[in-house]
Each structure stands twice: as structure tokens, then as C-alpha cells.
Coordinates of C-alpha atoms in Angstrom, one line a residue:
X1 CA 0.0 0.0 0.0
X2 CA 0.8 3.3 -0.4
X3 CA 2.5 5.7 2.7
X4 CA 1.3 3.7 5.2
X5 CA -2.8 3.6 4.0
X6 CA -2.7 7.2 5.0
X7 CA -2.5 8.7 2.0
X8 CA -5.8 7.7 0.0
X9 CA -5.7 7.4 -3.9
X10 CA -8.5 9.6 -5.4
X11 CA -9.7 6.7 -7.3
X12 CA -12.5 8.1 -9.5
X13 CA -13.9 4.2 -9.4
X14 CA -14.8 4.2 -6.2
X15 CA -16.3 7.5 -6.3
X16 CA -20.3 7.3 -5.2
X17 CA -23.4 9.4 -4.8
X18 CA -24.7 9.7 -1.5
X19 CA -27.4 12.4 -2.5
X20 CA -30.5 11.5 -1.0
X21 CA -32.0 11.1 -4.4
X22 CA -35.3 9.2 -4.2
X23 CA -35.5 7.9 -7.9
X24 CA -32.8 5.2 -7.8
X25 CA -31.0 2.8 -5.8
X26 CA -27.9 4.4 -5.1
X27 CA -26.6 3.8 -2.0
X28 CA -25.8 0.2 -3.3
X29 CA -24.4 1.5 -6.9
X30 CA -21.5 3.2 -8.0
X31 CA -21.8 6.3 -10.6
X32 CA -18.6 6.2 -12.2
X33 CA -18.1 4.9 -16.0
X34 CA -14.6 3.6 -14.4
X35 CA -15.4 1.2 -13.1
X36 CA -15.9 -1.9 -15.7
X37 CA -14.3 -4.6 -16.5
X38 CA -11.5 -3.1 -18.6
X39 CA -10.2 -0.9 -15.9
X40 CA -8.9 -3.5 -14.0
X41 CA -6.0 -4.6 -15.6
X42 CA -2.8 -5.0 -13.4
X43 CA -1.9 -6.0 -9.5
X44 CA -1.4 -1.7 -9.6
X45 CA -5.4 -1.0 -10.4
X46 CA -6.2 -3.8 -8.0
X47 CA -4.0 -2.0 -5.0
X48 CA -5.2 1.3 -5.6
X49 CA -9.2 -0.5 -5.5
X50 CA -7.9 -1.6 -2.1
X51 CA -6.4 1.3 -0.8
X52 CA -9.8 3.2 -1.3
X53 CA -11.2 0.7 0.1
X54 CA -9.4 1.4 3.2
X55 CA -10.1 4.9 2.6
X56 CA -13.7 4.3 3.2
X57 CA -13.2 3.9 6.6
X58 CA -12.5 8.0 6.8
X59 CA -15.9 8.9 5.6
X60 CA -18.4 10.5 7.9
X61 CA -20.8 8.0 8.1
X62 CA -18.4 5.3 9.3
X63 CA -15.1 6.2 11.5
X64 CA -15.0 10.0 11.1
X65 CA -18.4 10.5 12.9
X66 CA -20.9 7.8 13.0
X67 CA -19.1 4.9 15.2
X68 CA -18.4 7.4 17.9
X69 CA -21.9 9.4 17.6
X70 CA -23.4 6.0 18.1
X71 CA -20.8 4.1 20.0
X72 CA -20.5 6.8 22.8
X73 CA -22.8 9.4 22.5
X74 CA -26.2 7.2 22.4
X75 CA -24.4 5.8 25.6
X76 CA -24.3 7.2 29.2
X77 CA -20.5 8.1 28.6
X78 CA -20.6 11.0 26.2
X79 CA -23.9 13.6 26.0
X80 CA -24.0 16.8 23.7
X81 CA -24.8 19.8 26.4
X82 CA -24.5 22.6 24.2
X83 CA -27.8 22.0 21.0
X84 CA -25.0 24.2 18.9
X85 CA -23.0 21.1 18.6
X86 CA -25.9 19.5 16.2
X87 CA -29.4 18.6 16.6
X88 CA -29.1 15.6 14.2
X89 CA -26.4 14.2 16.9
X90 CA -28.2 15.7 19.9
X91 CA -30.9 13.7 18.7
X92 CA -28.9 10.6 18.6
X93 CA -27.9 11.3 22.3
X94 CA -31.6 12.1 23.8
X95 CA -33.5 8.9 21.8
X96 CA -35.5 11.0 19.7
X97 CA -33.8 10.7 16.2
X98 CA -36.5 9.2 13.5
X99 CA -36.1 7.8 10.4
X100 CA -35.1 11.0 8.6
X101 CA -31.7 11.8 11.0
X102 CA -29.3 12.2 9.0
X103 CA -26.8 9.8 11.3
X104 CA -28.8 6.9 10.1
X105 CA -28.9 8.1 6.6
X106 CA -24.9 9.0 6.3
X107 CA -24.0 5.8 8.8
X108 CA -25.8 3.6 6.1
X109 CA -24.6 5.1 2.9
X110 CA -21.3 4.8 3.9
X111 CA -21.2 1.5 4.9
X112 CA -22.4 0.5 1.6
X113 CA -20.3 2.4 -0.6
X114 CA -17.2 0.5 1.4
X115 CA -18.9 -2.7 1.3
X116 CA -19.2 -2.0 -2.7
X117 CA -15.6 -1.0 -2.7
X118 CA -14.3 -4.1 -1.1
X119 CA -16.4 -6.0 -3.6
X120 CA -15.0 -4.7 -6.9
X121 CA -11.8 -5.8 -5.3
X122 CA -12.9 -9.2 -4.6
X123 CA -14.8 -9.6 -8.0
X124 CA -12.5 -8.2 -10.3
X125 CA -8.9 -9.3 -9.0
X126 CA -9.9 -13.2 -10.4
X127 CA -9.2 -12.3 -14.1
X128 CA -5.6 -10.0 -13.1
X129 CA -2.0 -11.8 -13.6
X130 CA -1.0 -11.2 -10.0
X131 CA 1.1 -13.6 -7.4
X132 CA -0.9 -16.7 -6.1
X133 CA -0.3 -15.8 -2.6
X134 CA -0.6 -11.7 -3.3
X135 CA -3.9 -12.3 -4.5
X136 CA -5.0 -14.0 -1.7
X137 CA -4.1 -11.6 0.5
X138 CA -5.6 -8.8 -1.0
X139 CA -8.7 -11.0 -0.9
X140 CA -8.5 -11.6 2.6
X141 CA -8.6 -7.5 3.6
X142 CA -11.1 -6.9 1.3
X143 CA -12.9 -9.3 3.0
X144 CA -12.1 -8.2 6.5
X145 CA -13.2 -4.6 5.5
X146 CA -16.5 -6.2 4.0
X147 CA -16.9 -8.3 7.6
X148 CA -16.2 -4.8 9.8
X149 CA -18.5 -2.9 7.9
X150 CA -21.4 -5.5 7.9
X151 CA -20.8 -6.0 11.5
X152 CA -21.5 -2.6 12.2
X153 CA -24.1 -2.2 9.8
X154 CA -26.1 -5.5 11.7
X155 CA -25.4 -4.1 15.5
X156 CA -26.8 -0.9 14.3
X157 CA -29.6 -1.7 12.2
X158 CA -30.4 -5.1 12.3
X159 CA -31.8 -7.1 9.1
X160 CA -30.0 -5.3 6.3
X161 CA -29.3 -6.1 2.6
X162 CA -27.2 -8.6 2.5
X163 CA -25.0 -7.4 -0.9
X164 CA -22.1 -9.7 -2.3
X165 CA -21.9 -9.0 -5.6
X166 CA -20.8 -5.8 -7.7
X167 CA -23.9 -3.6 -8.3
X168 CA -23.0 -2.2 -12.1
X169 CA -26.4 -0.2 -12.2
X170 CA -28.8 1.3 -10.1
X171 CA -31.8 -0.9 -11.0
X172 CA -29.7 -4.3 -9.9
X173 CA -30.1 -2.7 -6.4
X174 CA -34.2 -2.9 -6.2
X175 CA -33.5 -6.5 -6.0
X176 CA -32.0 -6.7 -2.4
X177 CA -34.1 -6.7 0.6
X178 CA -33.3 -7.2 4.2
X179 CA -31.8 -9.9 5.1
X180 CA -32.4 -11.5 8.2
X181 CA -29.5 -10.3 10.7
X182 CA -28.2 -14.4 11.6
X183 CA -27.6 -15.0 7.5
X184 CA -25.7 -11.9 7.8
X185 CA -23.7 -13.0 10.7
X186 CA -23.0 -16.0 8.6
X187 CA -21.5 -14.0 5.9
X188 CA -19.3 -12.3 8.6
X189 CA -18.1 -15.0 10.1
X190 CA -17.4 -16.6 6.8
X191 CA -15.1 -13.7 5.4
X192 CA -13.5 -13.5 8.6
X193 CA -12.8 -16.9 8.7
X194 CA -11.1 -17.0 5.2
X195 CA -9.5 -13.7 6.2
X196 CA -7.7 -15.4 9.1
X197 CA -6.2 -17.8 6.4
X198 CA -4.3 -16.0 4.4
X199 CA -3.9 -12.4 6.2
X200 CA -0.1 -12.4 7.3
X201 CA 0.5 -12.5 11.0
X202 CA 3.4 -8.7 10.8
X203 CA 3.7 -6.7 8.1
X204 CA 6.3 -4.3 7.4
X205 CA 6.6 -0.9 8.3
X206 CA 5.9 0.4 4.7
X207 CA 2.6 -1.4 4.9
X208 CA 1.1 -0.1 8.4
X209 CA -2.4 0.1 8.2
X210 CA -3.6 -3.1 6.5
X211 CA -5.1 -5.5 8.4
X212 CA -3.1 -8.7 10.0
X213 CA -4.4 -12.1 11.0
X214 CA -5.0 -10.8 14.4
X215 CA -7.2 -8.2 13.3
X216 CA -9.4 -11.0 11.7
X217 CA -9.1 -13.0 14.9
X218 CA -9.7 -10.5 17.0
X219 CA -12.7 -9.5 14.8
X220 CA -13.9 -12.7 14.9
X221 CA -13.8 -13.3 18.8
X222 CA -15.7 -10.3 18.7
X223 CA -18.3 -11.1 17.0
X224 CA -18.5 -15.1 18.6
X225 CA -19.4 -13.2 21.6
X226 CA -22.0 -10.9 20.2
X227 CA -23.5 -13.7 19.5
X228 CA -23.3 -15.4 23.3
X229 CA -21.1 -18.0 21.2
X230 CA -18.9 -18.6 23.9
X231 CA -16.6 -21.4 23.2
X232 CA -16.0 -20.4 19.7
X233 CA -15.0 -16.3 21.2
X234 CA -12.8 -18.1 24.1
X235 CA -11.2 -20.2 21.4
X236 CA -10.6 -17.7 18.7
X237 CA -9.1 -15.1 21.5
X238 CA -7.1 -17.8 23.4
X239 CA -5.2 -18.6 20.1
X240 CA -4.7 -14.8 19.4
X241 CA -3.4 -14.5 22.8
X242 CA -0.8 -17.2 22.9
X243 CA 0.7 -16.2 19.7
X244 CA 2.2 -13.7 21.4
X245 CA 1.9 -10.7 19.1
X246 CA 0.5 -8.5 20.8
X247 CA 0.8 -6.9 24.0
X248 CA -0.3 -4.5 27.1
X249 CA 2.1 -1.2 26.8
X250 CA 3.2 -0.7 30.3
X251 CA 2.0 3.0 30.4
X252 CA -2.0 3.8 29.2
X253 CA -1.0 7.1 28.0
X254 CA 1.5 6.2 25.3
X255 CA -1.4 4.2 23.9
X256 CA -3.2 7.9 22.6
X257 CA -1.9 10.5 20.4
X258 CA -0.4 10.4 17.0
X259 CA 3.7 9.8 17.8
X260 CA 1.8 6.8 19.5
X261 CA -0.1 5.1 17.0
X262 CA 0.2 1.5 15.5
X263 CA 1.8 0.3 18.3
X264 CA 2.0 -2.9 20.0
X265 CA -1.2 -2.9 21.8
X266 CA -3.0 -1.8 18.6
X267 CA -4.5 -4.1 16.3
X268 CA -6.3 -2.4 13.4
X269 CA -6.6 1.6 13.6
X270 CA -8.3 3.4 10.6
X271 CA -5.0 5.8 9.5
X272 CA -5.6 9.6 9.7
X273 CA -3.2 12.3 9.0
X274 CA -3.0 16.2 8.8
X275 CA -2.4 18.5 6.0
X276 CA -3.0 15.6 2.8
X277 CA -6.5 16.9 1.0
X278 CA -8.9 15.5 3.4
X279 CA -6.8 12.7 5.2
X280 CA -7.0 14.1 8.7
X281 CA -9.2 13.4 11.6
X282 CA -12.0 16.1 13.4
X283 CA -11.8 14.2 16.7
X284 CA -9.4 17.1 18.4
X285 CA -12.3 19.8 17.2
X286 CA -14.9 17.9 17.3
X287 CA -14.5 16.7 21.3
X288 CA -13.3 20.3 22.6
X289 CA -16.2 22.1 24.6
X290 CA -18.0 24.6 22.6
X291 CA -16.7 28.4 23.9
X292 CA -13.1 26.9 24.7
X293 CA -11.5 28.9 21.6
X294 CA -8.3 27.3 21.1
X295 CA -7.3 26.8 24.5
X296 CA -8.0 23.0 24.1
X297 CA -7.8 22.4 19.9
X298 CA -5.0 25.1 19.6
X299 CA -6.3 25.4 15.9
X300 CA -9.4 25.3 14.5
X301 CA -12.9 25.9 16.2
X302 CA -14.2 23.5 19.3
X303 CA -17.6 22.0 17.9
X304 CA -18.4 19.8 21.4
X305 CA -19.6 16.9 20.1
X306 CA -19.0 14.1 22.5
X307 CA -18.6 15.7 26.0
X308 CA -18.0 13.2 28.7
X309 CA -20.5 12.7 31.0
X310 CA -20.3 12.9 35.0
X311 CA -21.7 10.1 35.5
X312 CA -18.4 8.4 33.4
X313 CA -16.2 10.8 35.4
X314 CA -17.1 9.1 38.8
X315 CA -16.9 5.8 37.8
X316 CA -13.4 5.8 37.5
X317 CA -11.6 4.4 41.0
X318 CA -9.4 6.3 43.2
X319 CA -6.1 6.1 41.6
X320 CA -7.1 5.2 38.2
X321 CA -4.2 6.1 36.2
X322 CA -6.7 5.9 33.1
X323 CA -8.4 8.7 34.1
X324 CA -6.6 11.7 33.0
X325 CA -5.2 10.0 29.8
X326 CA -8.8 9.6 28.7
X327 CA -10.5 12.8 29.7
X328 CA -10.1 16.1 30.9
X329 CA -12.3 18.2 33.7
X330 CA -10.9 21.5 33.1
X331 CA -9.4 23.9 30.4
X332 CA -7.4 27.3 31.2
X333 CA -8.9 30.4 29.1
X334 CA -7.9 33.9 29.2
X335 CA -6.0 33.3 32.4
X336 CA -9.3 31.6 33.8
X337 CA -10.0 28.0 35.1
X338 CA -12.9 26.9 33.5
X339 CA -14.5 23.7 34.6
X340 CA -15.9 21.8 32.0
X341 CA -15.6 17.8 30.6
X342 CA -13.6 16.7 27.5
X343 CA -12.1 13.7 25.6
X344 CA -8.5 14.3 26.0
X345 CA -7.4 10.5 24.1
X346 CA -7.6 12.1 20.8
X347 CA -5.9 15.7 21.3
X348 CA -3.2 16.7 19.1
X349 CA -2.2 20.1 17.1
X350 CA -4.3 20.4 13.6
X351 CA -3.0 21.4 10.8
X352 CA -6.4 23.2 10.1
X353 CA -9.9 22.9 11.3
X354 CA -10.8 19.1 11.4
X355 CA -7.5 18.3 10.4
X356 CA -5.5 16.3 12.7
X357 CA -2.9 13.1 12.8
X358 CA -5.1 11.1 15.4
X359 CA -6.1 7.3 13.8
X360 CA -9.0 5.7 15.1
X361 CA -8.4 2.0 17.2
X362 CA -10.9 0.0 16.2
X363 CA -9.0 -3.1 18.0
X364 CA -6.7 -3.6 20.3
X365 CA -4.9 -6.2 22.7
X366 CA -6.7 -4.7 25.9
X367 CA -10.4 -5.5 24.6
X368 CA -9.0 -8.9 23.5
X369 CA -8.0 -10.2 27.1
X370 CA -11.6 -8.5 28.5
X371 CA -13.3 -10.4 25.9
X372 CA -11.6 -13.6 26.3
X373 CA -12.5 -13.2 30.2
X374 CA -16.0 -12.2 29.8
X375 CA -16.2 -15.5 27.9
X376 CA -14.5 -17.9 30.2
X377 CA -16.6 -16.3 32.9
X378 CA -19.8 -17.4 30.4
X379 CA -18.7 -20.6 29.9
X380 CA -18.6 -21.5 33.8
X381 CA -17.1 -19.3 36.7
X382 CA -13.9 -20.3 38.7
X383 CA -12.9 -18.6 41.7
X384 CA -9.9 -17.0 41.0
X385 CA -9.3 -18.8 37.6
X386 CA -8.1 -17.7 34.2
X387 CA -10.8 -14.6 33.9
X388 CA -9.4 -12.9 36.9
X389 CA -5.7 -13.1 35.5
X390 CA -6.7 -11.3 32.2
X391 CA -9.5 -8.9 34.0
X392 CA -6.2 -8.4 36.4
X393 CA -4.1 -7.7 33.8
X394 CA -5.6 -4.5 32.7
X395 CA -6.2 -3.5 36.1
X396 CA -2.7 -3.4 37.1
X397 CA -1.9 -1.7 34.4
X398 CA -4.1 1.0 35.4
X399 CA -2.6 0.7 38.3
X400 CA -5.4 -0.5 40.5
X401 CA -5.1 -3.4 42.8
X402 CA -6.4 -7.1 41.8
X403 CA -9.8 -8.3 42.1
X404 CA -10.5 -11.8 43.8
X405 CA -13.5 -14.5 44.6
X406 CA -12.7 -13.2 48.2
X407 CA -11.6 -10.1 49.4
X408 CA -11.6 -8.5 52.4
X409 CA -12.3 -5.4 50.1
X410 CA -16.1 -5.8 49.2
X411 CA -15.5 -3.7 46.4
X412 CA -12.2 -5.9 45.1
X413 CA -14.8 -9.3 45.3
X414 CA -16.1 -11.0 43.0
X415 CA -17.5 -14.1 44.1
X416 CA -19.9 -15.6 41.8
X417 CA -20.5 -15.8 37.6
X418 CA -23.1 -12.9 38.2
X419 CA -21.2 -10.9 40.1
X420 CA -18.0 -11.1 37.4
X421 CA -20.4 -10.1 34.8
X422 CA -20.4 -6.3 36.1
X423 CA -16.7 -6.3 37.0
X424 CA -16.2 -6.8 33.1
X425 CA -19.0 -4.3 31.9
X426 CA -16.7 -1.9 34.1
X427 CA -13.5 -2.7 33.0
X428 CA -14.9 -2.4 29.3
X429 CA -16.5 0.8 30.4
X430 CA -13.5 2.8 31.8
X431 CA -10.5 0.9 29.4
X432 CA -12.1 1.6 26.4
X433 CA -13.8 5.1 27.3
X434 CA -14.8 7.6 24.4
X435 CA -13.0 4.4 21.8
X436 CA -16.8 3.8 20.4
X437 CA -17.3 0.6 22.3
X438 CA -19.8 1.3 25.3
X439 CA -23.6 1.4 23.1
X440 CA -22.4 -1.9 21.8
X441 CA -21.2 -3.5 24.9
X442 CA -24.9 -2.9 26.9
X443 CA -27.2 -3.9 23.9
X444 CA -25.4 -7.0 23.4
X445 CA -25.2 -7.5 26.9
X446 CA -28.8 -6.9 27.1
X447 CA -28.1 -4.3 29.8
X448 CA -28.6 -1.4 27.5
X449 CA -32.5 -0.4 28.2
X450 CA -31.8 -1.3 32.1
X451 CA -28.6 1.6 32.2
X452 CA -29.8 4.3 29.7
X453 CA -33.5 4.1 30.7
X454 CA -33.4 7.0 32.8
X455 CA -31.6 8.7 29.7
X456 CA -34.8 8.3 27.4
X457 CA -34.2 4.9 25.8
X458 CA -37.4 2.7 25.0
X459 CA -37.1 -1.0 24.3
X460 CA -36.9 -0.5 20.2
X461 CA -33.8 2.0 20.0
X462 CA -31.8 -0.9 20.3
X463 CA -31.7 -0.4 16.6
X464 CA -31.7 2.9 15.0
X465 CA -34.0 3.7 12.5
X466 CA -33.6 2.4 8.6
X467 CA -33.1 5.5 6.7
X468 CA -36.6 6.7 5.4
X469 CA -34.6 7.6 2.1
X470 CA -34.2 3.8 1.4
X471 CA -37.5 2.4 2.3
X472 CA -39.1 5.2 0.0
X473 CA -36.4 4.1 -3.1
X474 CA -38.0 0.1 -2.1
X475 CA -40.4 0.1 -0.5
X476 CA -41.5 -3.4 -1.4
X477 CA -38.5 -4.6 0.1
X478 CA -37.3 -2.3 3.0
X479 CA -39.3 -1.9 5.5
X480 CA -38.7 0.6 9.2
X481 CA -37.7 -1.0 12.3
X482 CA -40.0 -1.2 14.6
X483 CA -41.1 1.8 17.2
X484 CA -40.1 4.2 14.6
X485 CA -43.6 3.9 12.2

């Protein structure tokens, strides 16, 4: 790949319209005339299909906005207090967005036009003279991206169209409807699975970026235990574990920041950088409290998007040396102390508004030994077994002491199956804060309506709302979720 994936080819192929248009299908169809079978010639055209494809990942709707608007903010770890920062997101955060919010509408455009991306690559690389082994590769992360995307696209929405194949016209598109969300969980864990075979375990420098075969494994132990699939998730993380490849940094804070990213802890990170025609990341201006100036950003104008709430802020421990790395409670303006809650993982100097070097972790080793633990705890609890050595684990780090089956420290005890349970869900909660991680951890936990019911949540926005745009393009075949007729 090219500079590390950070620098995306402008690819007219894999250019799309995300209009809103109501007269064709075209969130599942490509505009450009490029993209036919006579473009794709050489391994070159085939690497520059995949590097966009990996490029999709920076759009809105996906890892520049959506996955954090939906991961954190429609959780009780983020809120929007100032309506200036957006009433599409505000009402994301308050459980009042409908079918016409334009987060559902951008989150599933997106996802589509990468998920038609990565299948142009898979479709079109059979007929290229290209390496044996090469080509399998480049298989492998386009079907990885196609497994991440529909694995957010199935926690978000549900039953979606289930598309495999290149769409080559607008009208081929009335022909998918939704599919029901265990077929596409199939699909997932099929690509994932094939990924794993052929993804190489390092890459070089020159390549950073791309995924690995842990990212696939540790994608795929992810979604085992979505789907309570416990054995399979403690099988699939054990082996990722043991290989060795990964591992805790002894100090949170070098984990955040852009002289700190790819390292060993991480996994797969969606690449970012500054000053390269719309390569860089909003999160430092987008996270900064609206009426900070530059006193936080430094550059560019605080939009105070995803503030974190108090409620997070006291849930930390005494001594939690996660706390400060992950958020602020304070900024200094015009000489003045000014108290007021911010995401400080993702601060860094932009090059212009919106602009900044900070990736995006999507994985990494930390949620790998929580998972694996939350699963060994599922599949039968043992006082201070295996779970409590990889919950442990990322306590220490944090520098907080070790919790036991028996403690004289009540709140250090964890004596039963159900009362690990809530030890995880707060080690997930406070390791992974403001990373996108906490809306998906309580719905598939089923704690989700129990936690944020105070907040506004009803039963049904366990799903968001299918974008009215598409179930007025067809109709016949895509219908609302339900609680938002």
C-alpha cells in the first residue's frame, strides 16, 4: 500500500453518490463509468481499489463521525450539552432521532459504498496476472473490510441487505431486501474466517495500516461473543493470545496520540493524517467544549460533540491512572479556570480545522483479554481462575489493585458468575472510554434499556432507524424497524 494507507488514492472508481436522491437505488451503486471490467487490468489498479477501500473507513458516516456518535454518544459516557453542537447528533444522544436523521442516513450510505468498494476488489482481482499468494491476500482484507463494515451495519440496524456482488447499475439494487441479521452473521463470520487464512500475522513498516491475522481474529472473537457463542469467542481469542503478538504497553498514555499510533497494543486503527487533502481526523475539534476557543484544539474551532459525561467521570476508581489520559475536567482560558468535561485521548495540534494526525483504534490487545475473560466467565465461573488473571491484567496496568472470589475489600470481590459479569462491563467501560465501544457492549449484553432508561431509551432504539430515504427508493423490500412507524 501506499504511505502507510494514509494517504488515499482519489480513485475516481470508487467514487459514489450519496445524494439522498429518491428515484434510484444508489446507496448500493457506483456512478462512475470507471469502473468496468477493462479498468482493472494489473496487480497496480487492484492495489489502488484496495487502498480506497481502506479509505472508506474516513468517511463520515463510518469512523469519522458515526461509530463514535453511536458508539458513545447514544451511551451514558458521552452527551451533547451545548444543542450548537448538532441537533441531528443531539438527537442521537436524547433517543429522539427518526427515520429521517441524517446519522442513520450517512452511517448507512457509507457503509455501503465501502462494502461495494471491497467487492470490486474481490470480483474483479480473479481475471488479473497477479502472485498466487498476493492475491490472496488482497482478498482476505477486502474481505475483512467487508466483515467490519457489515458488522456494524447488523449491530446498528439489524436485518439489512445482504450485498455480495458488484452492483453495475442502479436498478440491480431494487433486488436486495433485508436480510435477516443471523444470515448476515454467517456472511461475517465466513469472510472472517477466510481472512484469518491468508492475512499475514506482521507486516512491514511500509505497509502499516492493512489489516493482520489478528485483526481478523480478534474480529472474529468479537463477533462469537456478540452472538453469546462462547466457546467459539474463548477459542478464537485464546489462540490470538498465545501467539504472542501483541501486548499490554506498560503506560496507558503512550497508547493515545499520533507519535503513538500503530503500536504494540494496537490491532487495526483506521489511519488519519493532517495536511493531505482531506486525510485528517476532526476528533481534536470535534470533542473540545464549545466556547473553549483554542485553549483546548489550539487550531481550528471547538464543535463539542461528544462531551463526557459525570456520571463516566465518577466511575473511574481512586487512583485510576486511566483517568486523565482519557479525559479532561478543566481547560485554562484567558487566564481563567474553566471547569468543563472533554475527551483528551484524541488531542493533538491540527493542521487546520478538522484536520488532525489522530487514527482511530478500532482493535486492540486490551479488549482482547476483557473479551476472552468475559467469555471464560460465560462458559462457567472459577474462583480465581483464568478470567481474573486477564481482567487483572488490565487493572494493574491501570494501576489499581487485583480483584479476587474473596476479598476482604467488598469492592475488590467478585464471588460468583453474576457478580463477574459487572466487573467486566466496568473494566470495558473505563479501558475503552470515548474508543466507540460502550452502546455496543450494553445492547449486546442486554443491559442497554436497564442503564440508559433514565436517559430516554425505550425497548426499540436498540436499533436505530432504517433511513426513510431507502425504504421510500423500495419500499416493497425495505421496511422501518419497529417503534419508529
Amino acid at each position: 500500500m501506499i504511505n502507510n494507507i494514509k494517504m488515499r488514492l482519489l480513485v475516481v472508481l470508487l467514487l459514489f453518490v450519496a445524494s439522498g436522491c429518491s428515484d434510484n437505488f444508489l446507496d448500493l451503486a457506483p456512478v462512475s463509468q470507471l469502473n468496468g471490467n477493462r479498468f482493472f487490468k494489473t496487480e497496480e489498479d487492484i492495489k489502488n481499489a484496495l487502498t480506497a477501500t481502506y479509505g472508506a473507513l474516513q468517511a463520515p458516516g463510518l469512523y469519522y463521525s458515526s461509530m463514535h456518535v453511536i458508539g458513545d454518544l447514544r451511551s451514558d459516557d458521552t452527551w451533547i450539552p451545548n444543542p450548537n453542537a448538532g441537533a441531528n447528533l443531539q438527537e442521537v444522544d436524547e433517543f429522539k432521532n427518526n427515520a429521517f436523521n441524517t446519522i442513520s442516513s450517512s452511517t448507512w450510505s457509507a457503509h455501503y459504498q465501502g462494502i461495494q468498494s471491497a467487492n470490486i476488489v474481490i470480483a474483479k482481482i480473479a481475471d488479473v496476472p497477479m502472485e498466487t499468494s498476493l492475491k490472496a491476500r488482497y482478498i482476505g482484507e477486502a474481505k475483512f473490510l467487508r466483515a467490519l463494515m457489515y458488522f456494524n451495519l447488523v449491530r446498528i440496524f439489524g436485518d439489512v441487505p445482504l450485498v455480495l456482488e458488484v452492483i453495475n447499475n442502479p436498478s440491480e439494487g431494487y433486488a436486495y431486501g433485508r436480510e435477516a441479521a443471523g444470515n448476515v452473521y454467517e456472511q461475517i463470520v465466513s469472510d472472517l474466517k477466510e481472512a484469518v487464512a491468508v492475512l499475514p500475522e506482521q507486516i512491514a513498516s511500509a505497509e502499516i495500516g492493512r489489516a493482520t491475522r489478528g485483526a481478523a481474529m480478534a474480529l472474529l472473537g468479537k463477533v462469537y461473543l456478540t452472538r453469546a457463542q462462547w466457546d467459539l469467542a474463548a477459542q478464537t481469542l485464546k489462540e490470538l493470545i498465545d501467539k504472542g503478538t501483541y501486548q499490554l504497553l506498560p503506560n496507558y498514555t503512550n497508547l493515545f496520540g499520533a507519535a503513538n499510533e500503530n503500536n504494540r497494543e494496537s490491532i487495526f486503527e483506521v489511519q488519519f493524517k493532517k495536511g493531505s487533502s482531506g486525510e485528517g481526523s476532526p476528533y481534536t475539534n470535534q470533542f473540545a467544549p464549545i466556547g473553549s476557543g483554542t485553549a483546548v484544539t489550539g487550531l481550528g474551532n471547538p464543535l463539542g460533540q461528544n462531551i463526557p459525561t459525570d456520571a463516566i467521570a465518577a466511575a473511574y476508581e481512586t487512583g485510576d491512572l486511566r483517568k486523565n489520559a482519557s479525559m479532561q475536567t478543566t481547560y485554562t482560558l484567558n487566564g481563567n479556570t474553566v471547569t468543563h468535561n472533554y475527551v483528551a485521548k484524541y488531542l493533538g495540534q491540527p493542521a487546520a480545522n478538522l484536520d488532525s494526525d489522530n487514527n482511530w483504534i478500532v482493535l486492540r490487545y486490551a479488549d482482547v483479554l476483557l473479551m476472552y475473560a468475559e467469555a471464560l466467565n460465560e462458559l462457567g465461573f472459577e474462583a480465581n481462575g483464568e478470567a481474573f488473571l486477564y481482567l487483572n491484567q488490565v487493572r494493574n496496568r491501570a494501576g489499581l489493585a487485583s480483584k479476587t472470589s474473596s476479598n476482604s475489600d467488598p469492592s475488590l470481590q467478585i464471588a460468583s458468575q453474576a457478580a463477574f459479569r459487572p466487573a467486566i462491563e466496568q473494566e470495558r467501560r473505563i479501558e475503552l472510554a470515548f474508543e466507540g465501544h460502550r452502546w455496543f457492549d450494553l445492547v449486546r449484553t442486554n443491559r442497554a434499556l436497564v442503564v440508559l432508561a433514565p436517559l430516554g431509551m425505550k425497548a426499540h432504539h436498540v436499533l436505530l432507524p432504517i433511513p426513510q430515504s431507502q425504504i421510500e427508493i423500495n419500499p416493497g423490500l425495505v421496511t422501518q424497524n419497529p417503534g419508529y412507524n
